[in-house]
Short mmCIF file of C-alpha atoms and ligand atoms in Angstrom, two decimals:
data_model
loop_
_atom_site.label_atom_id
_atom_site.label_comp_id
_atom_site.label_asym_id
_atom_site.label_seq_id
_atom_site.Cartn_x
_atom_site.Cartn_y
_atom_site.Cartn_z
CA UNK G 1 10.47 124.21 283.87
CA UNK G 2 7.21 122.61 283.22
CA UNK G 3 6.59 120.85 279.77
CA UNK G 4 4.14 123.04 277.57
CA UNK G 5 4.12 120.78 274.85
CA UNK G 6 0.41 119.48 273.99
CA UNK G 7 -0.21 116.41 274.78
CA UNK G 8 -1.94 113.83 271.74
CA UNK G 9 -5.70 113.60 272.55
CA UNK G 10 -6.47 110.21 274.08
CA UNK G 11 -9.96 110.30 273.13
CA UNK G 12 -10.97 109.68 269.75
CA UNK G 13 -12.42 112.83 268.49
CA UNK G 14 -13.86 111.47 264.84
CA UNK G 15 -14.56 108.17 263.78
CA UNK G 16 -11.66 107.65 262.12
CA UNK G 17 -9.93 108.26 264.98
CA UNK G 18 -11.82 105.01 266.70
CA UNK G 19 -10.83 103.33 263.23
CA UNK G 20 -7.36 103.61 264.30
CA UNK G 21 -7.90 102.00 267.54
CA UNK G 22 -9.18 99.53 265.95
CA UNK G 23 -6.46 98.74 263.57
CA UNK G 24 -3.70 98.28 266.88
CA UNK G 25 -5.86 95.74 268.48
CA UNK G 26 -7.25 93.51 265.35
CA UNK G 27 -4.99 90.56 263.79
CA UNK G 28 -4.99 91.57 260.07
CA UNK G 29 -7.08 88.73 258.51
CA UNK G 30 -9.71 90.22 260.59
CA UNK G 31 -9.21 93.77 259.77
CA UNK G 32 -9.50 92.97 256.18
CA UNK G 33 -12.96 91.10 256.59
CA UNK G 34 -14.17 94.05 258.21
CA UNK G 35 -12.43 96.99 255.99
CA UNK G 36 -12.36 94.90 252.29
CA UNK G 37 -14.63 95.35 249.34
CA UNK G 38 -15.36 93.20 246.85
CA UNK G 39 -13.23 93.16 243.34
CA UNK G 40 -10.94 96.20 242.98
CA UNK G 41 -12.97 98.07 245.74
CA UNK G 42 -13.66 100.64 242.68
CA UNK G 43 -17.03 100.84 244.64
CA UNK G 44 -15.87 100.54 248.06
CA UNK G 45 -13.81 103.50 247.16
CA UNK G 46 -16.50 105.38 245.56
CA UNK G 47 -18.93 106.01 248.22
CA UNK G 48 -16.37 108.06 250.26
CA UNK G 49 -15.97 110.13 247.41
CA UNK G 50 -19.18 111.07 246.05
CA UNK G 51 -19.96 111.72 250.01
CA UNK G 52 -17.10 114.18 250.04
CA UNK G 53 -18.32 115.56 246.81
CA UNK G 54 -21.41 116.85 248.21
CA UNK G 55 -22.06 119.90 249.25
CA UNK G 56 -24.68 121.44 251.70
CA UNK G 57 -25.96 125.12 251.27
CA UNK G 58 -26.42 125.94 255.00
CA UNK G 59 -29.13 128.37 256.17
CA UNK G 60 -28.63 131.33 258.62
CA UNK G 61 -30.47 133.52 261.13
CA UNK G 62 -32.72 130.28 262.03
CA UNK G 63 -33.23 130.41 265.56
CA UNK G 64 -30.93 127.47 266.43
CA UNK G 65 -30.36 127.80 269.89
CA UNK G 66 -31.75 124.44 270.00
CA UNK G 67 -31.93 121.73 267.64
CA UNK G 68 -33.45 118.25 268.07
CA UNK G 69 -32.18 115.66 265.84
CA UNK G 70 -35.10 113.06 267.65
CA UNK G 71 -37.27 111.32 265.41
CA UNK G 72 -38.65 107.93 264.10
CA UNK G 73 -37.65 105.52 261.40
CA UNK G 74 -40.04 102.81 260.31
CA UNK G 75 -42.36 103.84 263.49
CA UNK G 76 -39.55 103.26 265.77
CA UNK G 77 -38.53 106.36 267.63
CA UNK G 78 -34.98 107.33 267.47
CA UNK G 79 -32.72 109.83 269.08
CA UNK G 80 -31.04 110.46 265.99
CA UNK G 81 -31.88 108.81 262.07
CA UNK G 82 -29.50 106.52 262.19
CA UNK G 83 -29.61 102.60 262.63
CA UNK G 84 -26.78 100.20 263.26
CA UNK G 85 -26.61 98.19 259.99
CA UNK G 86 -27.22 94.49 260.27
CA UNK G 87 -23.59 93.11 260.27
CA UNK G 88 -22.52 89.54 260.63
CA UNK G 89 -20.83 87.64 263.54
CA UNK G 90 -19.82 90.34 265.83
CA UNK G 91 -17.81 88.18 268.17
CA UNK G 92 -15.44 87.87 266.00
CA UNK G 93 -14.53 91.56 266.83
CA UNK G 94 -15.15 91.46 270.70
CA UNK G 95 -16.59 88.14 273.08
CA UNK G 96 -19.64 90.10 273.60
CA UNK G 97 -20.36 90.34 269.92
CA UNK G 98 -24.43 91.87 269.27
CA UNK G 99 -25.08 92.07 272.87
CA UNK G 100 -22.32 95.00 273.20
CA UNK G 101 -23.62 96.50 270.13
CA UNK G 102 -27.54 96.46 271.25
CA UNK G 103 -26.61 97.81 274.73
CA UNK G 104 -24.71 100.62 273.23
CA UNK G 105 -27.52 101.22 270.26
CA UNK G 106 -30.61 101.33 273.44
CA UNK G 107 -28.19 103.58 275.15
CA UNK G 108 -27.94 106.09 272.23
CA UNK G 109 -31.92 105.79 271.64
CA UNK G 110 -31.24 104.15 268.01
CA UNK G 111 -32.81 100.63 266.43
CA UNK G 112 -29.99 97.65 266.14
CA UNK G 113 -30.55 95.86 262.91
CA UNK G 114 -29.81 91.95 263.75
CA UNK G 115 -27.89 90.18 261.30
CA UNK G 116 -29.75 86.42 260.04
CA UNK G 117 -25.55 85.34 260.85
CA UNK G 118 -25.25 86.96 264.52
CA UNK G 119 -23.23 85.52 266.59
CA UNK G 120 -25.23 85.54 269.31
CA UNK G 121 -29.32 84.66 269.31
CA UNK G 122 -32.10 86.54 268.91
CA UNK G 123 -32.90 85.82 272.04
CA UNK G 124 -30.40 86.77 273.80
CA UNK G 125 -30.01 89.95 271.88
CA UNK G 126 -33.79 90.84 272.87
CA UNK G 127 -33.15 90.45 275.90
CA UNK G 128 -30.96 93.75 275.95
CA UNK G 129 -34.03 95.53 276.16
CA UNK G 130 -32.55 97.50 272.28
CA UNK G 131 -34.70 98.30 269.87
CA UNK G 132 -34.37 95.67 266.84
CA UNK G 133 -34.93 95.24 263.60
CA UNK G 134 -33.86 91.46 261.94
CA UNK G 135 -32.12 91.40 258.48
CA UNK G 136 -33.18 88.11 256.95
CA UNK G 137 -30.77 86.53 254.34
CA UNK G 138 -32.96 84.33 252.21
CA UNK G 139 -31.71 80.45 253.09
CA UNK G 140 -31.95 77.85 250.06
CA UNK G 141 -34.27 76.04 253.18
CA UNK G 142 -37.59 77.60 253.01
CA UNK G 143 -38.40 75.89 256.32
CA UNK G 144 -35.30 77.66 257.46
CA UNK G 145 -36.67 81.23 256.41
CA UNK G 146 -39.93 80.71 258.31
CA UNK G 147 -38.21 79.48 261.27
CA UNK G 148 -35.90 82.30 261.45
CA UNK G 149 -38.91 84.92 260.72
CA UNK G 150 -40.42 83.35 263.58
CA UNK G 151 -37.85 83.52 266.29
CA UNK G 152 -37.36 86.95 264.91
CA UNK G 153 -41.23 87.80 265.74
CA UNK G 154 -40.89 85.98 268.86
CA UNK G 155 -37.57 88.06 270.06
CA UNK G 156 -39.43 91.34 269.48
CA UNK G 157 -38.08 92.56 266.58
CA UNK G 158 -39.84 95.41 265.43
CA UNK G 159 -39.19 94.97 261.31
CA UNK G 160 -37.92 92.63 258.76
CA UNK G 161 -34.54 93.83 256.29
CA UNK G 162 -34.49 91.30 253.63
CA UNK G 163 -31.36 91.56 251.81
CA UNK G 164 -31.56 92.08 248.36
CA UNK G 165 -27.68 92.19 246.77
CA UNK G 166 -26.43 89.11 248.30
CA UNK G 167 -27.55 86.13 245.25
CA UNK G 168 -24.00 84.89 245.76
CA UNK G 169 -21.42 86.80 247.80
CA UNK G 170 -19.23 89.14 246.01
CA UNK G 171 -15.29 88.49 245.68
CA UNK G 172 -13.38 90.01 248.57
CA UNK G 173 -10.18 89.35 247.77
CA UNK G 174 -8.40 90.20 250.84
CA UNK G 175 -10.54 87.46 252.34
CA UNK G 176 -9.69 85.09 249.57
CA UNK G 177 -6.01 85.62 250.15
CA UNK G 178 -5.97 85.26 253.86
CA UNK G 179 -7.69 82.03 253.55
CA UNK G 180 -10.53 83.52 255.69
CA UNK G 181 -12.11 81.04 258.11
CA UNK G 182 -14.20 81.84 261.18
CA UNK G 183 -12.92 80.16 264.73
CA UNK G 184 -14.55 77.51 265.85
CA UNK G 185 -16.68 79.68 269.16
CA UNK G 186 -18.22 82.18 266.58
CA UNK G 187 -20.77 80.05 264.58
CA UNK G 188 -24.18 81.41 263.00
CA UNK G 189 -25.64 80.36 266.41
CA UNK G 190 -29.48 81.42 264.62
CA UNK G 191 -29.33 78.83 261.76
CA UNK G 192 -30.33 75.41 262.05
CA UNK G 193 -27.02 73.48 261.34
CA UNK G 194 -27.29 69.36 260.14
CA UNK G 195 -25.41 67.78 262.68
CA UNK G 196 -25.06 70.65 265.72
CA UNK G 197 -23.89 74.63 265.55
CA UNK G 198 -20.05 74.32 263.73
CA UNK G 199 -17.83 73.46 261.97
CA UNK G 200 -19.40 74.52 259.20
CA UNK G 201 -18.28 75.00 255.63
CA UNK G 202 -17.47 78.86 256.98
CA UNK G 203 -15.07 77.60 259.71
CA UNK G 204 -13.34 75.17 257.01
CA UNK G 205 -10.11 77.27 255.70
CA UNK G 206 -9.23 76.35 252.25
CA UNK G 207 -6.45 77.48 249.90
CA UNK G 208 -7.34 80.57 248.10
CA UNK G 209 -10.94 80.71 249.07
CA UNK G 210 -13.23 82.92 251.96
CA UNK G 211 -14.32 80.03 254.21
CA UNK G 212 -17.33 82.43 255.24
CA UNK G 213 -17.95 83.13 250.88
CA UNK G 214 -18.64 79.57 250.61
CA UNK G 215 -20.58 78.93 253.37
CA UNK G 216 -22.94 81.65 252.25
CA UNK G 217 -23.33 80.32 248.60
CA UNK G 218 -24.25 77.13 249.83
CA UNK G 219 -26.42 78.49 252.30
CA UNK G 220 -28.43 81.53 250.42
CA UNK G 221 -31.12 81.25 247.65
CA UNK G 222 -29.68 83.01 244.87
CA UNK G 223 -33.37 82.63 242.60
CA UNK G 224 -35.03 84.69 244.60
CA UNK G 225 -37.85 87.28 243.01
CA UNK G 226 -40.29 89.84 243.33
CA UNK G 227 -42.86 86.61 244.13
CA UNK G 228 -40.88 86.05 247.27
CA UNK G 229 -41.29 89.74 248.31
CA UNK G 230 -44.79 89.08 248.04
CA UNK G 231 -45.00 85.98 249.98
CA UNK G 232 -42.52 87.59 252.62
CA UNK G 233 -45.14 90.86 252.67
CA UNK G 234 -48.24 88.34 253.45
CA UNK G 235 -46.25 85.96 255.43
CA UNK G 236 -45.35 89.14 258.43
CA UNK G 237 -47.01 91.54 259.88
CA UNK G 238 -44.04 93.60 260.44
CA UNK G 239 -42.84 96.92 258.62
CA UNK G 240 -40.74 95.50 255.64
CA UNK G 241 -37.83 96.63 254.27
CA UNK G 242 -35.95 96.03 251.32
CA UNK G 243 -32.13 96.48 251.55
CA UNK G 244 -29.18 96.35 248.70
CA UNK G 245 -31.47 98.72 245.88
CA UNK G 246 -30.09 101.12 244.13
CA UNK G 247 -31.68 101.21 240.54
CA UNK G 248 -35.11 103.51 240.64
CA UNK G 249 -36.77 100.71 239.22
CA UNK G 250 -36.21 98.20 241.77
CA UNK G 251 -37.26 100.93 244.44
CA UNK G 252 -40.56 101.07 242.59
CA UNK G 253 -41.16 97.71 242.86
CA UNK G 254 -40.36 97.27 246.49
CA UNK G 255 -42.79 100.34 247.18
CA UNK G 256 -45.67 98.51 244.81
CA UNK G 257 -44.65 95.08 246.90
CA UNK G 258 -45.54 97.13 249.84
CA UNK G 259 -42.21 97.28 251.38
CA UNK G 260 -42.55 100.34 254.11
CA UNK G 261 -38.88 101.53 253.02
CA UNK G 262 -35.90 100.34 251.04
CA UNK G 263 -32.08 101.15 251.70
CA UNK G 264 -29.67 102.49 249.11
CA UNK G 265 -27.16 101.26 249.54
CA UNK G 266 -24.15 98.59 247.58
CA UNK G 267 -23.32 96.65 250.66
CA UNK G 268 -20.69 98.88 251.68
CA UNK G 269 -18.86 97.78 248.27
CA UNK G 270 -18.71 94.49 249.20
CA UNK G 271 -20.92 92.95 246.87
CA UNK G 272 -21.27 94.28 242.91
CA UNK G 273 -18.00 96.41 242.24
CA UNK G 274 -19.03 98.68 239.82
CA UNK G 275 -22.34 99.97 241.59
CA UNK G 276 -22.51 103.66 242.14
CA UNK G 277 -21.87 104.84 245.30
CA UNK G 278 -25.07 105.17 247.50
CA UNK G 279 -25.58 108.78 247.87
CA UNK G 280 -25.38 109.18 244.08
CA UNK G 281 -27.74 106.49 243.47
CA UNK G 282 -30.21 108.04 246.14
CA UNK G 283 -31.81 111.27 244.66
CA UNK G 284 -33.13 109.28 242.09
CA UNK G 285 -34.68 106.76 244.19
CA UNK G 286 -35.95 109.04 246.10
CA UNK G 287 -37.89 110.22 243.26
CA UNK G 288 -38.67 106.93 242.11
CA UNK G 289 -40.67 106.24 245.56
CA UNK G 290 -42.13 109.25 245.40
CA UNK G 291 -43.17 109.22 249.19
CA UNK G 292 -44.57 105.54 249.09
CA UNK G 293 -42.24 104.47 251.17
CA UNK G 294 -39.12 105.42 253.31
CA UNK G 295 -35.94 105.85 251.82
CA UNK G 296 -32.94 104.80 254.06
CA UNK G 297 -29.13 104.57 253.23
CA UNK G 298 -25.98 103.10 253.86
CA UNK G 299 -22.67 102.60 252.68
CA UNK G 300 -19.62 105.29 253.45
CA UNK G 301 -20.90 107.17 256.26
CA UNK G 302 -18.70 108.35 258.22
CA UNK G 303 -19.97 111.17 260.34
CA UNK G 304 -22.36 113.41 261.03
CA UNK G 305 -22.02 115.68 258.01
CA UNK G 306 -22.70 112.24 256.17
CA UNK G 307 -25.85 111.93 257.75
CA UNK G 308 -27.22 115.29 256.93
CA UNK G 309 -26.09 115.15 253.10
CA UNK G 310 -28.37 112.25 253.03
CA UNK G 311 -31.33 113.51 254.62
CA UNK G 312 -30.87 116.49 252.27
CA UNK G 313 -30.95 114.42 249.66
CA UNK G 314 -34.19 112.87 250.81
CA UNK G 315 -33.55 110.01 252.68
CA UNK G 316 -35.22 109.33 256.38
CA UNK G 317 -32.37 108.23 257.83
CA UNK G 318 -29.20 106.37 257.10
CA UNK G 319 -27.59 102.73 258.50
CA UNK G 320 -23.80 102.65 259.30
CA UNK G 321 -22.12 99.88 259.36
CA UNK G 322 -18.10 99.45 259.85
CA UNK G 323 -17.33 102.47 262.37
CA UNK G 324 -19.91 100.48 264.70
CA UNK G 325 -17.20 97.68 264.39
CA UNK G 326 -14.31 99.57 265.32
CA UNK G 327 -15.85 100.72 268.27
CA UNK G 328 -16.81 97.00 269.40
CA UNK G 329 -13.42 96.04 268.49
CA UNK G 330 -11.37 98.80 270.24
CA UNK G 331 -13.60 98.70 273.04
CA UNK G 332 -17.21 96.61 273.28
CA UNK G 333 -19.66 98.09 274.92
CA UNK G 334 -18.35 101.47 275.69
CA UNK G 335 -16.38 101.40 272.37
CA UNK G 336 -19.81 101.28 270.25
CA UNK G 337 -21.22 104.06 272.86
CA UNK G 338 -18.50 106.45 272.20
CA UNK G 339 -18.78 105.71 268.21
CA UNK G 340 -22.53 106.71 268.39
CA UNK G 341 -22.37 109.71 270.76
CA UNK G 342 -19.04 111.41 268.24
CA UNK G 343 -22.32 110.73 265.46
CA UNK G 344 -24.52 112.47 267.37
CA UNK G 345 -22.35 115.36 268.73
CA UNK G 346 -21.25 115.66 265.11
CA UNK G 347 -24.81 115.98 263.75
CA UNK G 348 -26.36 118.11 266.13
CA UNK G 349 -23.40 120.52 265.06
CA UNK G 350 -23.63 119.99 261.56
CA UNK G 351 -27.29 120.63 261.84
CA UNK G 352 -26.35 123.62 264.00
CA UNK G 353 -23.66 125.18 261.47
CA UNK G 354 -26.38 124.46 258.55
CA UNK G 355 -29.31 126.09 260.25
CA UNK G 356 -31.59 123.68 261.02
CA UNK G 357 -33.57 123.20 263.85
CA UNK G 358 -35.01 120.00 263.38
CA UNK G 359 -35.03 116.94 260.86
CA UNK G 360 -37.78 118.71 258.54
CA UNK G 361 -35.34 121.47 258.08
CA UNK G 362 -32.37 119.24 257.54
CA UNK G 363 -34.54 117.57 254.40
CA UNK G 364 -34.99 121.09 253.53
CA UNK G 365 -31.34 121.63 252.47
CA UNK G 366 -30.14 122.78 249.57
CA UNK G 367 -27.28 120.14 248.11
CA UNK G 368 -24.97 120.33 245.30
CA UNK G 369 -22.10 118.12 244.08
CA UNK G 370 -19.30 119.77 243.53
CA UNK G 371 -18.50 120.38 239.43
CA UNK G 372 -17.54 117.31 237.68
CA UNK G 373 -18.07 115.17 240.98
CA UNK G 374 -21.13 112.23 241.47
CA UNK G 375 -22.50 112.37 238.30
CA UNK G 376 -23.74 108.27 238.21
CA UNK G 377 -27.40 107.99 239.27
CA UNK G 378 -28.21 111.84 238.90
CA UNK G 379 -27.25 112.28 235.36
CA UNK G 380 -28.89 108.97 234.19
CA UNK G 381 -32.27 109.95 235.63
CA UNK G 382 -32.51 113.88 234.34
CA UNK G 383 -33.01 114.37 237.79
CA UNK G 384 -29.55 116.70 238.02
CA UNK G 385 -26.70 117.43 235.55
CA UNK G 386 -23.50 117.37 237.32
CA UNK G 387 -22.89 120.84 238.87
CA UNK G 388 -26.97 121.38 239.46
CA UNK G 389 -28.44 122.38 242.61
CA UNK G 390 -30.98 120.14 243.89
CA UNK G 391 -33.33 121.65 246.86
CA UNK G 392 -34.79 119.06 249.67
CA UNK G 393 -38.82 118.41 249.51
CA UNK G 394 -39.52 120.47 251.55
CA UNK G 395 -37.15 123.84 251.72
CA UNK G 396 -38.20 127.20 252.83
C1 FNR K 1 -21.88 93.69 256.48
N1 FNR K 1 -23.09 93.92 255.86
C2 FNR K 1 -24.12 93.03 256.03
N2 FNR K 1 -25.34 93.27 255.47
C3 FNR K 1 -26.38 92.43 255.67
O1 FNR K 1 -27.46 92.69 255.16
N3 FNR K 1 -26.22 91.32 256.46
C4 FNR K 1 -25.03 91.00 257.04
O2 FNR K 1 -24.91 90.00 257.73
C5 FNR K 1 -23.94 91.86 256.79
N4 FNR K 1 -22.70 91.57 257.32
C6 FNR K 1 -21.69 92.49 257.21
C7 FNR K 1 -20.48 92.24 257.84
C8 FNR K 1 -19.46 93.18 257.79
C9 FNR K 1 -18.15 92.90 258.48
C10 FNR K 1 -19.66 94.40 257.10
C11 FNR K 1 -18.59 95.47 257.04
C12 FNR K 1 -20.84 94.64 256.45
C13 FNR K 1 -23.33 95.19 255.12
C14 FNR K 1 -23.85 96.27 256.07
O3 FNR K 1 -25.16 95.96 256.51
C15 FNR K 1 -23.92 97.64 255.38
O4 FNR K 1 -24.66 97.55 254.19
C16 FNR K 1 -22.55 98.22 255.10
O5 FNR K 1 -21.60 97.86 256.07
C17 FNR K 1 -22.66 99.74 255.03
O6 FNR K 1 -21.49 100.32 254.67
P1 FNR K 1 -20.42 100.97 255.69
O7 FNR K 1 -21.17 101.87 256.64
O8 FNR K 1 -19.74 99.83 256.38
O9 FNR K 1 -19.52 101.70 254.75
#
């Protein structure tokens, strides 16, 4: 008699499914860098939630025998709106760090977002042939930040992130309690280090203290302003974007700065815990803006559904950030590839299921949170009470 019991799936099916292959292959001190939040991950938490809380009212009899989810995002063209968020020394998950992560991003037809700490260089990175955008951490070395704008212009890099939520780095206290230090082979190889590439203070373990915490508060301008914006806005000629904004106000002023988009987003609740989750703080920003600039997001999203609740809430597209990492880390190259097709496959569906055709239709959406669910951002700005329907821009 033959077995008829099913077999378990091999292949991951969801991305949390790639977040458990992750898990079997990563020592634990670098699990918790990747999965920890800052302070009691209240925030860290809440992003997952209010994304669950949200609802989308799908549309039927639309024609969707096909459905595109192609479009652009700050005049680069994507297959889908998504970017891979700018994250930090990549080799740390698998040897080929950024330069699995790029191949796999030009493979799925979406823009890689190159962290200011990569692990690999610019360079190098370019030289992928991906689509990139480079985040720029402010350094307390002025000369620093023009040298790094530079070899950022001179790699190809087709906009500038500066992050905005980093003045000091928030407590992560998993970090703090695993004594976090980074190995000697995975410096910041794109900052100018006194004295050659490492050690540096963020490969110097010390008791009760992130190695990689201190490194970055002795390395990042914590003074910076709205001046800087300016003189970062005159000083390229790129498409800027301001990331780490999630008060209406600040949106304002990054649109009046003439940034070309900002992202919601609270650092994937690693920096201030007690910031709303993203895709509350969105609708309001979104009004804020009102169509001066692009409104991107990050922070909790974990599938395709994720991406469309955004868009319905007005967004142009979203960045995600850890999944990305489990793929490198349970399988480089091919690990990010299969993370960013189970995105796609589960957007096209979701758009599919919803009724919409294309990405105009997808903003079109009408989106509710569920009663008593994601009322911080909405409820502050009168935009929504808790409960409210709010229809997309542009619904039919
Ligand atoms: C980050 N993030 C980040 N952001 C940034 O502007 N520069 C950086 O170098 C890093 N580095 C970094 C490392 C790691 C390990 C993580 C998890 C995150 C934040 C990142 O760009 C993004 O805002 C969040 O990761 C989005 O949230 P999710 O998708 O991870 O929930």
């Amino acid at each position: 008699m033959t077995a008829l019991a099913p077999q378990p799936a091999e292949a991951p099916v969801c991305l949390a499914d790639v977040r458990r292959a992750a898990e079997a292959v990563l020592p634990r001190h670098v699990l918790d860098f990747v999965e920890g939040g800052s302070g009691a991950e209240t925030t860290l938490a809440a992003n997952r939630a209010a994304f669950d809380a949200v609802t989308l009212l799908p549309r039927v009899l639309a024609g969707v025998s096909t459905v595109d989810s192609a479009g652009a995002l700050l005049g680069t063209s994507t297959a889908m709106p998504v970017a891979i968020a700018p994250m930090a020394y990549q080799r740390l998950l698998h040897p080929d760090g950024e330069l699995a992560t790029a191949r796999a991003a030009k493979r799925a037809g979406i823009p890689f977002v190159i962290s200011t700490l990569s692990s690999c260089t610019f360079a190098d990175i370019a030289a992928t042939g991906a689509s990139t955008w480079f985040q720029l951490y402010w350094l307390r070395d002025r000369a620093g930040v023009i040298e790094l704008l530079g070899a950022a212009d001179e790699a190809g890099c087709l906009a500038v992130v500066l992050t905005a939520d980093v003045p000091v780095m928030g407590r992560r206290r998993r970090d703090m309690r695993n004594q976090f230090a980074l190995p000697p082979d995975v410096p910041a190889v794109n900052l100018r280090h006194p004295g050659g590439q490492a050690p540096t203070e963020a490969h110097r373990a010390a008791s009760g203290a992130s190695a990689v915490a201190t490194h970055t508060n002795l390395a990042f301008e914590p003074g910076l302003t709205w001046r800087d914006v300016e003189w970062l806005r005159r000083r390229t000629h790129l498409p800027l974007v301001i990331k780490g904004v999630l008060d209406p106000r600040d949106a304002r002023h990054a649109a009046d700065c003439g940034a070309n988009a900002v992202v919601v987003s609270n650092h994937g609740g690693r920096q201030f815990d007690g910031a709303p989750a993203s895709i509350a703080a969105l609708p309001a920003v979104v009004d804020a803006v009102s169509g001066d600039c692009e409104v991107l997001l990050d922070s909790g999203v974990r599938g395709g559904t994720d991406v469309l609740r955004s868009l319905a809430f007005g967004a142009s597209g979203v960045l995600v950030g850890r999944p990305v990492l489990w793929g490198l880390a349970a399988g480089g190259e091919q690990g990010v590839a299969q993370v960013l097709s189970l995105l796609q496959a589960e957007l096209l569906e979701a758009m599919t299921l919803a009724g919409c055709r294309d990405l105009a239709a997808a903003a079109g959406l009408t989106a509710a949170p569920r009663a008593g669910q994601m009322s911080t951002g909405q409820m502050s700005t009168g935009q929504m009470s808790t409960g409210q329907m709010s229809t997309g821009r542009s619904a039919s």
